[in-house]
Coordinates of N, CA and C in Angstrom, one line a residue:
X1179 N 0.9 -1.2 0.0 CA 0.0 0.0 0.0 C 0.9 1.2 0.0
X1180 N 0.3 2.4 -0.7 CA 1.1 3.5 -1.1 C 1.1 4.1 0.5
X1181 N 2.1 4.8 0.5 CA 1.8 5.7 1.8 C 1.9 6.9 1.7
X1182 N 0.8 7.8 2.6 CA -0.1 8.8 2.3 C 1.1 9.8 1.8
X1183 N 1.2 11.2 1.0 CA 1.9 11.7 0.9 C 1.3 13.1 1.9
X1184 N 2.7 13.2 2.8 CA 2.2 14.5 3.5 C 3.3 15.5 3.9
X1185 N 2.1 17.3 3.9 CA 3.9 18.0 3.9 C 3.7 18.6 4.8
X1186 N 5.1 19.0 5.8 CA 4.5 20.1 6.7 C 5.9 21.3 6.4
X1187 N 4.6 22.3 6.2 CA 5.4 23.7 6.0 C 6.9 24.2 6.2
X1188 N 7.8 24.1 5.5 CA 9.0 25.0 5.7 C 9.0 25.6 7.0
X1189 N 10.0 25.5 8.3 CA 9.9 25.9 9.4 C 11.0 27.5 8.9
X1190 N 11.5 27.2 7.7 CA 12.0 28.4 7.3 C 11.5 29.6 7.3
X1191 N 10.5 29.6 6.7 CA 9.9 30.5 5.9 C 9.4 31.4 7.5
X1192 N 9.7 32.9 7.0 CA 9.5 34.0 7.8 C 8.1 34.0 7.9
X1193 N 7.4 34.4 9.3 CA 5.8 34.7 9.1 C 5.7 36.1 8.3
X1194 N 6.4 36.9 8.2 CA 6.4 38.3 7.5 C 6.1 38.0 6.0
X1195 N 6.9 36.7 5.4 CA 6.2 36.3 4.1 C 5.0 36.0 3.9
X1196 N 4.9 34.9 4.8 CA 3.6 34.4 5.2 C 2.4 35.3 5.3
X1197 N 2.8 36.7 5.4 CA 1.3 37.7 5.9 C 1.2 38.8 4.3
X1198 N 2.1 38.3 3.6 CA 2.2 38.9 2.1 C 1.1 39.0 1.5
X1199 N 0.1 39.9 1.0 CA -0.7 39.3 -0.2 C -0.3 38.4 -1.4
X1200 N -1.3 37.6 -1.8 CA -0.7 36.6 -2.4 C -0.3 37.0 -4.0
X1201 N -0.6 38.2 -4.5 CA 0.1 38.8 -5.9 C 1.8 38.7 -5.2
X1202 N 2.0 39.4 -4.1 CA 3.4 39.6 -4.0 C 4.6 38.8 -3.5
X1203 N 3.8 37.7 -3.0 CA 4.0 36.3 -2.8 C 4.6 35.5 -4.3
X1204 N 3.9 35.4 -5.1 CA 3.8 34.7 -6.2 C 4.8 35.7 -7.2
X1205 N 4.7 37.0 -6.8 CA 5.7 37.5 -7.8 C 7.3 36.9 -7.0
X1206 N 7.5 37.1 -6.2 CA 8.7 36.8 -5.1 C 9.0 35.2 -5.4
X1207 N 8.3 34.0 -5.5 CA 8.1 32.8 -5.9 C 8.6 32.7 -7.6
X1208 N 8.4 33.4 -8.6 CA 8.2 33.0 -9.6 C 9.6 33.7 -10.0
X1209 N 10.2 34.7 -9.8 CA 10.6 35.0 -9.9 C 12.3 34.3 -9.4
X1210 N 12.2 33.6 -8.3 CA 13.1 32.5 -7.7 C 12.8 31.1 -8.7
X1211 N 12.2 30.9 -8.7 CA 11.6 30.0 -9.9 C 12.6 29.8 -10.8
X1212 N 12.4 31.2 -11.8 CA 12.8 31.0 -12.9 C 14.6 31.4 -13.0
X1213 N 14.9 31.9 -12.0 CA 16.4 32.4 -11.3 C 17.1 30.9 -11.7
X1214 N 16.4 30.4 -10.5 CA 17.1 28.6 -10.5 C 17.2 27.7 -11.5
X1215 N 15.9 27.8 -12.2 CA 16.0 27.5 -13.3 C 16.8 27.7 -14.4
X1216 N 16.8 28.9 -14.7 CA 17.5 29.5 -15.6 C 19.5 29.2 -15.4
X1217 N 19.3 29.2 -14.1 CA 21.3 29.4 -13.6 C 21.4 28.3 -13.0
X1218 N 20.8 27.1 -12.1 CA 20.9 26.2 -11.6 C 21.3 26.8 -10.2
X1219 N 21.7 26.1 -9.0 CA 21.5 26.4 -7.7 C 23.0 27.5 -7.1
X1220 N 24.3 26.8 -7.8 CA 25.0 27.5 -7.8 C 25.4 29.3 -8.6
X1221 N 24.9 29.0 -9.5 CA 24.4 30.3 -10.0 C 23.7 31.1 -10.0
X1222 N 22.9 30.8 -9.3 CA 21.5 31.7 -9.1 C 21.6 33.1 -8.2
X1223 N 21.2 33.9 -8.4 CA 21.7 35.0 -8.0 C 20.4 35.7 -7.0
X1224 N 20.6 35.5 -5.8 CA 19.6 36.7 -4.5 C 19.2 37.4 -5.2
X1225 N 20.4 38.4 -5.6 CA 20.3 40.0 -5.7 C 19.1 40.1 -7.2
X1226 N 19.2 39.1 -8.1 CA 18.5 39.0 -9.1 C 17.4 38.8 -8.9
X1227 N 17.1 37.6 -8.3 CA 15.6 37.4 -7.7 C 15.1 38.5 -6.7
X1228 N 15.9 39.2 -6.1 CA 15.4 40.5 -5.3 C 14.7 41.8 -6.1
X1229 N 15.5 41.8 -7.4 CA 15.5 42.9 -8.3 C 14.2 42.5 -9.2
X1230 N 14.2 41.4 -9.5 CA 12.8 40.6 -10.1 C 11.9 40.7 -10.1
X1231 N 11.9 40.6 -8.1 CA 10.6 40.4 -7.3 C 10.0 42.0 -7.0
X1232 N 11.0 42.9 -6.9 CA 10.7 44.6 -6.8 C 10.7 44.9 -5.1
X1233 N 11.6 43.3 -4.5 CA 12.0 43.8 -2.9 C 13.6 44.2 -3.2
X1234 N 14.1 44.7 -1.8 CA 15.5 44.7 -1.3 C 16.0 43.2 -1.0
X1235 N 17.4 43.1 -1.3 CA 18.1 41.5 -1.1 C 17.5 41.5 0.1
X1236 N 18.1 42.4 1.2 CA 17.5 42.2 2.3 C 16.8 41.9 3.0
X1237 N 15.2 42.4 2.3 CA 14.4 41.5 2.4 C 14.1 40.3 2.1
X1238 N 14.6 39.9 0.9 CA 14.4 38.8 0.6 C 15.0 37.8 1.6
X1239 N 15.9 38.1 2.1 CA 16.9 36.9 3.3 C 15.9 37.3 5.0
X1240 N 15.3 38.2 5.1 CA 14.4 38.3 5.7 C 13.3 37.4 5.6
X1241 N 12.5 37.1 4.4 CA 11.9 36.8 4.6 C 12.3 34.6 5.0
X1242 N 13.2 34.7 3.8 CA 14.0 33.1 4.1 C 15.0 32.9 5.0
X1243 N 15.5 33.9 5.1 CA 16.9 33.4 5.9 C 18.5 32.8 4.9
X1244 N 18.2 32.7 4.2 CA 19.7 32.0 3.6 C 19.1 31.2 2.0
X1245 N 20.2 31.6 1.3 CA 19.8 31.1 -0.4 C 19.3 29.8 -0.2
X1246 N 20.3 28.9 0.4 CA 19.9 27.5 0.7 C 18.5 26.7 1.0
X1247 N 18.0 27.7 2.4 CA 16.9 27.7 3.0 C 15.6 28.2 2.0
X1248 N 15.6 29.4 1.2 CA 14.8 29.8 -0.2 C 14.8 28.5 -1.3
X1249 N 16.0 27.9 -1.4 CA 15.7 26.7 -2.4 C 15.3 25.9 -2.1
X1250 N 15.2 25.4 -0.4 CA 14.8 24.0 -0.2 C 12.7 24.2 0.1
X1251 N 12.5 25.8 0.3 CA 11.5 25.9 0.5 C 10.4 25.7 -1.2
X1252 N 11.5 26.4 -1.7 CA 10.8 25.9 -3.1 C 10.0 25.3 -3.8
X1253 N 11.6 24.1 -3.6 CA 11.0 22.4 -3.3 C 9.9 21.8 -3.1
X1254 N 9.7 22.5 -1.4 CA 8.7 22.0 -1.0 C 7.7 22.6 -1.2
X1255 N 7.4 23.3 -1.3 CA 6.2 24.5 -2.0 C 5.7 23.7 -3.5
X1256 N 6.7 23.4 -4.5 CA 6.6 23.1 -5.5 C 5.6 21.5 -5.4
X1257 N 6.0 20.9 -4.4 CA 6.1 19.1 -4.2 C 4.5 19.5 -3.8
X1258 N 4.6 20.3 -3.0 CA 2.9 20.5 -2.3 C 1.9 21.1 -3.4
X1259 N 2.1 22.1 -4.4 CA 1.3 22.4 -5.4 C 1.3 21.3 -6.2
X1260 N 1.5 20.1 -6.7 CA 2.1 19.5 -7.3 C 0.7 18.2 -6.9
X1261 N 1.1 17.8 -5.0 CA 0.5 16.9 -5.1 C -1.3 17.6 -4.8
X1262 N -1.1 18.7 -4.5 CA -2.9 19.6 -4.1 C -3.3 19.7 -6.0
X1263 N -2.4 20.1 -7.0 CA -3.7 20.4 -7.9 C -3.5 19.2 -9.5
X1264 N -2.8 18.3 -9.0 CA -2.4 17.5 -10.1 C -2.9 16.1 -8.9
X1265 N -1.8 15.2 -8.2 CA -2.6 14.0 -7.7 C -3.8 14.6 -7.0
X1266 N -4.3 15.3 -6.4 CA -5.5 14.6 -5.8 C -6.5 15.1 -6.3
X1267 N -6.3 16.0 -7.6 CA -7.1 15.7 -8.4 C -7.4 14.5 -9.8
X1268 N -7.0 14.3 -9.9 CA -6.9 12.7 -10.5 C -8.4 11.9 -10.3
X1269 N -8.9 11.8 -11.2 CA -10.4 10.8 -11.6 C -10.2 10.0 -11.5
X1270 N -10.4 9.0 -10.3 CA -10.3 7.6 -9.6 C -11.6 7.1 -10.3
X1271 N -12.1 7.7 -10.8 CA -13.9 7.2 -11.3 C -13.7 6.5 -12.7
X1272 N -12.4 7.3 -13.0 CA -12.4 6.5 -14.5 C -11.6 4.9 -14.6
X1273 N -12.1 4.2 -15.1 CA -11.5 2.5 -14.5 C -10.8 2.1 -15.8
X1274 N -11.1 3.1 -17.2 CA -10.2 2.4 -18.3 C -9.1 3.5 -18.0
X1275 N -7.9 2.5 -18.3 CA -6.4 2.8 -18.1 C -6.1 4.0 -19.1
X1276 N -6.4 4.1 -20.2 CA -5.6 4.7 -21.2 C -6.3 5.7 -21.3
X1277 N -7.9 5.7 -20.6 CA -8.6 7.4 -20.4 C -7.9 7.9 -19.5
X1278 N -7.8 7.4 -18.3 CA -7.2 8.0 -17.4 C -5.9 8.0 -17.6
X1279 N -4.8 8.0 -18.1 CA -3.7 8.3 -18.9 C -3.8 9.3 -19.5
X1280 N -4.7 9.6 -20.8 CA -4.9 10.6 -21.1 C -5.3 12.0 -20.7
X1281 N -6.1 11.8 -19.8 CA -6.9 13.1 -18.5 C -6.0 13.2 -17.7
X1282 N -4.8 12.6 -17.3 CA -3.7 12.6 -16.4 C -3.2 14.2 -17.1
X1283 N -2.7 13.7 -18.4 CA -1.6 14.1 -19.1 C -2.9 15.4 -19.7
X1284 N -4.2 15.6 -19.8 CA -4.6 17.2 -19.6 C -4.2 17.4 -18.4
X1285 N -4.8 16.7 -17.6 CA -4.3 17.6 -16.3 C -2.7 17.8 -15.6
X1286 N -2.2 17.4 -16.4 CA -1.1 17.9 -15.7 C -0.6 18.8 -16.9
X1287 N -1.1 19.4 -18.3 CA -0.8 20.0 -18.8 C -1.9 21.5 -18.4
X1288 N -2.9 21.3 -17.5 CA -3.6 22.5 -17.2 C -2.8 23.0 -15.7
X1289 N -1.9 22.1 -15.1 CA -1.3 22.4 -13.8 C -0.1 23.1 -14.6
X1290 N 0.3 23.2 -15.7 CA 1.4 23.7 -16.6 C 0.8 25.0 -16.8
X1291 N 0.1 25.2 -17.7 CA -0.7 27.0 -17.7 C -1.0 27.3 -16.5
X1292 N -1.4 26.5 -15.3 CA -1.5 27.5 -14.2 C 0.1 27.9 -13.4
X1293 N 0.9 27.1 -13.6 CA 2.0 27.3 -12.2 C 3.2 26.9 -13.5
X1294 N 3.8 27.8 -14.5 CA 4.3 27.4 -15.5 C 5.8 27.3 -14.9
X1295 N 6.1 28.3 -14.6 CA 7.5 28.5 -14.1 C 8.1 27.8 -12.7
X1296 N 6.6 27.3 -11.8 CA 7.2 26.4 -11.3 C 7.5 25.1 -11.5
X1297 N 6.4 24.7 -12.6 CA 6.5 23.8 -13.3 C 8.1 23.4 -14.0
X1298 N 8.6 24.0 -14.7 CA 9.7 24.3 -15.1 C 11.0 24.4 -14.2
X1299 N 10.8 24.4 -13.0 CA 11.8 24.1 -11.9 C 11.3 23.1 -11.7
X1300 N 10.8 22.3 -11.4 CA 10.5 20.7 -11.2 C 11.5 20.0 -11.9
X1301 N 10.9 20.5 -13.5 CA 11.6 20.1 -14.7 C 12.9 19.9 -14.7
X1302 N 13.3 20.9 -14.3 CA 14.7 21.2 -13.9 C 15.6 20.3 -13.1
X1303 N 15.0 20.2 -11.6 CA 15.4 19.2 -10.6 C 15.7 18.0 -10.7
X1304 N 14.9 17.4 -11.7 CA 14.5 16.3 -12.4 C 15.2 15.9 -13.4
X1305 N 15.8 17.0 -14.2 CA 16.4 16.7 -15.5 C 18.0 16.9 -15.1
X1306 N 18.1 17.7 -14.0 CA 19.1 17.8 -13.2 C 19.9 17.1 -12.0
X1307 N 19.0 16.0 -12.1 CA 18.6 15.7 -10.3 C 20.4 15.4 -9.6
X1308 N 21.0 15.2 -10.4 CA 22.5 14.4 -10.5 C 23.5 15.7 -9.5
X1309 N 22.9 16.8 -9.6 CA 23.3 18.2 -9.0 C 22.6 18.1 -7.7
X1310 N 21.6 17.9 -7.4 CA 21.3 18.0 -6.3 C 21.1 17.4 -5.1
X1311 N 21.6 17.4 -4.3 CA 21.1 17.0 -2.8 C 20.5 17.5 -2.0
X1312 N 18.9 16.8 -2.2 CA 18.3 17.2 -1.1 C 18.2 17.1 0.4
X1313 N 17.6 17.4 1.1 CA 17.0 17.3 2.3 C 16.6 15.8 2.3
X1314 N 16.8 14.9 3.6 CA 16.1 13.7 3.4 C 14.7 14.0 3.5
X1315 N 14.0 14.7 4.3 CA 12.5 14.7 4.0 C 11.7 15.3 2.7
X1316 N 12.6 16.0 2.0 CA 12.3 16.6 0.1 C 12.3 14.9 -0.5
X1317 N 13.9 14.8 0.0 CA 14.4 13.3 -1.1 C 12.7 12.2 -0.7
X1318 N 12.3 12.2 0.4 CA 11.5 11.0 0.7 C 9.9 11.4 0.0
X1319 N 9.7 13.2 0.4 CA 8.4 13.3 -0.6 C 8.3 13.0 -2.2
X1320 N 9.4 13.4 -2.7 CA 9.7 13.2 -4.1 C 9.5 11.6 -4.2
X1321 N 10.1 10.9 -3.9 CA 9.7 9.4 -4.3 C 8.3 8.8 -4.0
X1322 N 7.9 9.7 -3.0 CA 6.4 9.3 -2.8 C 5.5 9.9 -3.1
X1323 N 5.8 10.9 -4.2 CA 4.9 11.1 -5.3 C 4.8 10.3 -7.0
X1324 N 6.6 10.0 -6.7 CA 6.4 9.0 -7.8 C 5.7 7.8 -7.6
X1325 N 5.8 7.3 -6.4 CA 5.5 5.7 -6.1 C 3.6 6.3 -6.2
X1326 N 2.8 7.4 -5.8 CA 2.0 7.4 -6.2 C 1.4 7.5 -7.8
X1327 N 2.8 8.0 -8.6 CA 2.1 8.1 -9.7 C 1.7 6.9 -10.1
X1328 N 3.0 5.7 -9.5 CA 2.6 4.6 -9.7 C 2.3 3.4 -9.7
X1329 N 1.8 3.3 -8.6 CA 1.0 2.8 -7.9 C -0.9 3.4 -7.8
X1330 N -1.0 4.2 -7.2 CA -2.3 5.0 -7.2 C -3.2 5.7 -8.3
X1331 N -2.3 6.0 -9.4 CA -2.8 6.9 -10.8 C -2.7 5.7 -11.6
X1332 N -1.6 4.6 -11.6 CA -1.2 3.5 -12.6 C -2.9 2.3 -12.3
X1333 N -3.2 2.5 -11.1 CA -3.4 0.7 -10.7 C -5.1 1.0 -9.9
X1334 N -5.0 1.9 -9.3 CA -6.4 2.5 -8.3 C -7.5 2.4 -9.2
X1335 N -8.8 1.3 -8.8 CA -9.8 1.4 -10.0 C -10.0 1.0 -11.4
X1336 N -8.7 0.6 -11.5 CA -8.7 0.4 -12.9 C -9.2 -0.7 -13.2
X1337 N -10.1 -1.2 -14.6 CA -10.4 -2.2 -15.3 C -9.5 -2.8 -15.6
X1338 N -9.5 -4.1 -15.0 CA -7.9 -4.8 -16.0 C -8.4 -5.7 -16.8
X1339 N -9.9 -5.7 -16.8 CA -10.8 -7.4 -17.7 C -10.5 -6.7 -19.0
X1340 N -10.1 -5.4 -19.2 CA -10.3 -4.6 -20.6 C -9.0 -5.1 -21.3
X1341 N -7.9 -5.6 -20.5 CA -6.8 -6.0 -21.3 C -6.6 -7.3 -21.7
X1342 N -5.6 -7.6 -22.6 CA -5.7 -8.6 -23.1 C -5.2 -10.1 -22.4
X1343 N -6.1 -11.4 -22.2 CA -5.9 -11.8 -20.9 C -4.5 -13.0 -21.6
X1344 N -3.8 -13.1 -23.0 CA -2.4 -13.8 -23.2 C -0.9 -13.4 -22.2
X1345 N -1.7 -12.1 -21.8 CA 0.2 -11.7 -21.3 C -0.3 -11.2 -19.4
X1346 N 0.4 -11.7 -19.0 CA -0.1 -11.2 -17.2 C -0.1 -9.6 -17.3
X1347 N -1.0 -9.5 -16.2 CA -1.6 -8.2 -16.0 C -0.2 -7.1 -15.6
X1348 N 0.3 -7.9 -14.9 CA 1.7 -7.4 -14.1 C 2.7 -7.3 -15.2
X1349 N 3.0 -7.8 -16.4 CA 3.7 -7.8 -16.8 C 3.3 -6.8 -18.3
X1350 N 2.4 -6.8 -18.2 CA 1.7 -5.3 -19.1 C 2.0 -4.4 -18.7
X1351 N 1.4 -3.9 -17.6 CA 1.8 -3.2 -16.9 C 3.1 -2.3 -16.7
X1352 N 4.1 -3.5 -16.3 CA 5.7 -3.1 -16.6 C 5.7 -2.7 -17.5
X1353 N 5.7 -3.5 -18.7 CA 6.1 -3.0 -20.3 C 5.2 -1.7 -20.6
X1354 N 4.4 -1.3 -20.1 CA 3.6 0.5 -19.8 C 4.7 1.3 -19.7
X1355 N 5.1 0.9 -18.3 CA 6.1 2.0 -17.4 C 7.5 1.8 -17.8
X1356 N 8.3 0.9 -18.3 CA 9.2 0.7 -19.3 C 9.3 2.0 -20.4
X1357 N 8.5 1.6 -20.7 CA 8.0 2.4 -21.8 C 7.7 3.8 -21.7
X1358 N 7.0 4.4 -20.6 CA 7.0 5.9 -20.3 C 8.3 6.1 -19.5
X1359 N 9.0 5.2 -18.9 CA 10.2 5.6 -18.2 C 11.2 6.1 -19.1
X1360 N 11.2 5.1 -20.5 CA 12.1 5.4 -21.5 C 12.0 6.6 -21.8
X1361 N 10.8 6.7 -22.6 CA 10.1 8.2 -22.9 C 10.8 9.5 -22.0
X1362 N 10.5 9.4 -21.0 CA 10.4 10.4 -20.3 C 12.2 10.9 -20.2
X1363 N 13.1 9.4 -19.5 CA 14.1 9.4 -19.8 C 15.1 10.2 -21.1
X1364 N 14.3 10.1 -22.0 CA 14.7 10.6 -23.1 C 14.4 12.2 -23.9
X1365 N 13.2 12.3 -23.1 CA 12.7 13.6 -23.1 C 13.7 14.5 -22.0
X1366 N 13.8 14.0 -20.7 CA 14.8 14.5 -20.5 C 16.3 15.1 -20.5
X1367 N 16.8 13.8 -21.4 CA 18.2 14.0 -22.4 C 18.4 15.0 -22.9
X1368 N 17.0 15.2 -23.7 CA 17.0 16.5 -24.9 C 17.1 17.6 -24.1
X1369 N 16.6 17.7 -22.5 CA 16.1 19.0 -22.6 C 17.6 19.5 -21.8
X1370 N 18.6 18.4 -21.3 CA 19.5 18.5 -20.6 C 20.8 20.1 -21.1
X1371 N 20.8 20.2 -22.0 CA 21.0 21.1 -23.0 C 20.1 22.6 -23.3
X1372 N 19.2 22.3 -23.0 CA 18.6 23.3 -22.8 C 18.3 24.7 -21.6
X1373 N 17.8 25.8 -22.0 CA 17.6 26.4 -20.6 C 15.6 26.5 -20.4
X1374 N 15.9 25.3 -19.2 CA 14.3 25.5 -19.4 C 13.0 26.5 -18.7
X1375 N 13.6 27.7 -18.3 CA 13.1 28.8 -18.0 C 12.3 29.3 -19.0
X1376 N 12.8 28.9 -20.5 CA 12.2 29.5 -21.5 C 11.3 28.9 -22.2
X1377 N 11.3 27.1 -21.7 CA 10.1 26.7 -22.2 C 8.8 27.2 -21.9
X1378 N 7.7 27.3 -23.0 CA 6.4 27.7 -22.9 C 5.5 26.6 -23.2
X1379 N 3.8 26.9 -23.7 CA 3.0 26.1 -23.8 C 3.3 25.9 -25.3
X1380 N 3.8 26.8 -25.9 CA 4.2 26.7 -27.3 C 5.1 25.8 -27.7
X1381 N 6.2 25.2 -26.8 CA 7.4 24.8 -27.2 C 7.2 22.8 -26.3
X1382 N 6.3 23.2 -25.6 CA 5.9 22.0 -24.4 C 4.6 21.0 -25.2
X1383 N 3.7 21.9 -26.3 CA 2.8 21.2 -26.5 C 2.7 20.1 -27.1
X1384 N 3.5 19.9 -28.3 CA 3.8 18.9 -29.0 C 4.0 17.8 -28.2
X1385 N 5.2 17.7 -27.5 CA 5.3 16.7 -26.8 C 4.6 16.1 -26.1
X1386 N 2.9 17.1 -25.4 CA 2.0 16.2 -24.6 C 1.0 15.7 -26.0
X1387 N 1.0 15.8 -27.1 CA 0.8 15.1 -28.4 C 1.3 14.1 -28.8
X1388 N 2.3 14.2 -28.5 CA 2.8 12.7 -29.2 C 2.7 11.6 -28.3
X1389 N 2.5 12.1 -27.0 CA 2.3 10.8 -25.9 C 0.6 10.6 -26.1
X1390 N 0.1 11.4 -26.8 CA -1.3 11.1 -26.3 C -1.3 9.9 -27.5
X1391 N -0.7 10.2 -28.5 CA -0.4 9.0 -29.7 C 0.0 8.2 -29.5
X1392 N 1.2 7.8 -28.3 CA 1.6 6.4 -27.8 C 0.7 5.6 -26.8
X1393 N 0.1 6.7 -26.3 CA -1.5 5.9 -25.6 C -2.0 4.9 -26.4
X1394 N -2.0 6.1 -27.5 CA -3.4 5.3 -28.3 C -2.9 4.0 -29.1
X1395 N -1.4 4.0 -29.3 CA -0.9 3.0 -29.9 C -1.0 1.9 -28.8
X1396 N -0.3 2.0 -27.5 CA -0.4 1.2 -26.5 C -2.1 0.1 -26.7
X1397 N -2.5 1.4 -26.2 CA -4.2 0.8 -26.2 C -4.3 -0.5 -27.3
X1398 N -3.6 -0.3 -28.2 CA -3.9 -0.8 -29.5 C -3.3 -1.9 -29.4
X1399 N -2.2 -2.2 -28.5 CA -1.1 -3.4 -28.4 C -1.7 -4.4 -27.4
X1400 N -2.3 -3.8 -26.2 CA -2.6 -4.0 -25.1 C -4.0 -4.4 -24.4
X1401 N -4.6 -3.8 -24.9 CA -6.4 -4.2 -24.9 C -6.7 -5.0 -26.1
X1402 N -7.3 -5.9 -25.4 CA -8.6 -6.3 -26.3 C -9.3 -6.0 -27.3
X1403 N -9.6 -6.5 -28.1 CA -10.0 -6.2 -29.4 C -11.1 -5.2 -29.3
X1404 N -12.0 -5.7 -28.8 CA -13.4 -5.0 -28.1 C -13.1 -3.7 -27.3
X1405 N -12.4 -3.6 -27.0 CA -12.1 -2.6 -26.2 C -11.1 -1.2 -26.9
X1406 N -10.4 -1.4 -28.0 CA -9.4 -0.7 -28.9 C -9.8 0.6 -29.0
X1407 N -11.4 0.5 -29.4 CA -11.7 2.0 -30.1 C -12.1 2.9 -28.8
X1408 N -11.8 2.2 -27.6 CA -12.4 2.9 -26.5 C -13.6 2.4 -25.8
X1409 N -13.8 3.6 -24.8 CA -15.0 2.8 -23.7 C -16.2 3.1 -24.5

């Protein structure tokens, strides 16, 4: 059984941020965002993200206390929007695999137009991860959102009579996640090279296109005849 994913607030974070309105919050956030993103952790510059945000450095270490302590809050900030408007919104109602695969991948491309630049630091950490050491309680949320992706989003509800009953359920399955692991793996290669601050919805879309095409080919390998063209 998965186990629950839960966060508790950065003990960092100043209450003076905390009493921010939330435009000036989000400018101060997004603006660190795309800092790290853009330069990676060692590069990333306070005074920039101060200048960004339209505070004094000063404040800015006021409100965090130390560059370090601003990055790791990030993190977790990012891990928490992450699992509040992408997993637990997730349609457990839907029982065929490859619909919910697909509404996965809208929804996690509508959590992209809403939180882009944090989005894009994820991206980052991820495609970077080899740079970073986290916190053990970051390192432990991050794996237990993946083990939810897959476990909980992969397997919760789902119809398995819809697939084809020659190859074990388990072993479908694998060859699934094989197969988006590669993907994804590879998607990340490309972007390793890149600076992904500058990715947009323009430059990101394609790619949630062509997986919506390997669904559909999956579907096609994987289910039942009866079942191919859908529910």
């Amino acid at each position: 059984m998965t186990e629950s994913v839960k966060f508790k607030w950065s003990e960092s974070m100043n209450r003076a941020f905390k009493q921010l309105n939330i435009e000036k919050k989000k400018r101060i956030l997004n603006a660190a965002f795309e800092e790290f993103t853009e330069k990676g952790y060692e590069y990333a510059s306070t005074l920039v993200i101060a200048k960004e945000a339209g505070i004094a450095k000063g404040t800015l270490f006021n409100y965090f206390g130390t560059k370090n302590k601003l990055f790791n809050y990030l993190v977790e900030y990012a891990f928490t929007i992450i699992k509040k408007e992408y997993f637990d919104q997730i349609d457990y109602e839907e029982t065929d695999f490859f619909t919910r695969m697909y509404k996965a991948g809208q929804l996690k491309w509508k959590v992209y137009v809403m939180y882009g630049e944090l989005m894009n630091f994820v991206a980052h950490l991820f495609v970077h991860q080899e740079k970073y050491v986290l916190p053990e309680s970051l390192q432990k949320t991050r794996a237990a959102l993946m083990e939810e992706f897959w476990t909980s989003v992969f397997t919760k509800n789902i119809d398995f009579t819809k697939f084809r009953s020659d190859i074990p359920i388990d072993t479908i399955l694998n060859f699934i996640r094989w197969t988006m692991e590669g993907y994804n793996a590879e998607l990340e290669q490309s972007f390793k090279s890149e600076n992904l601050a500058e990715l947009d919805k323009k430059r990101l879309e394609p790619y949630y296109e062509e997986a919506y095409e390997y669904f559909s080919l999956l579907r096609k390998i994987y289910y039942k005849e009866e079942y191919i063209g859908g529910e």
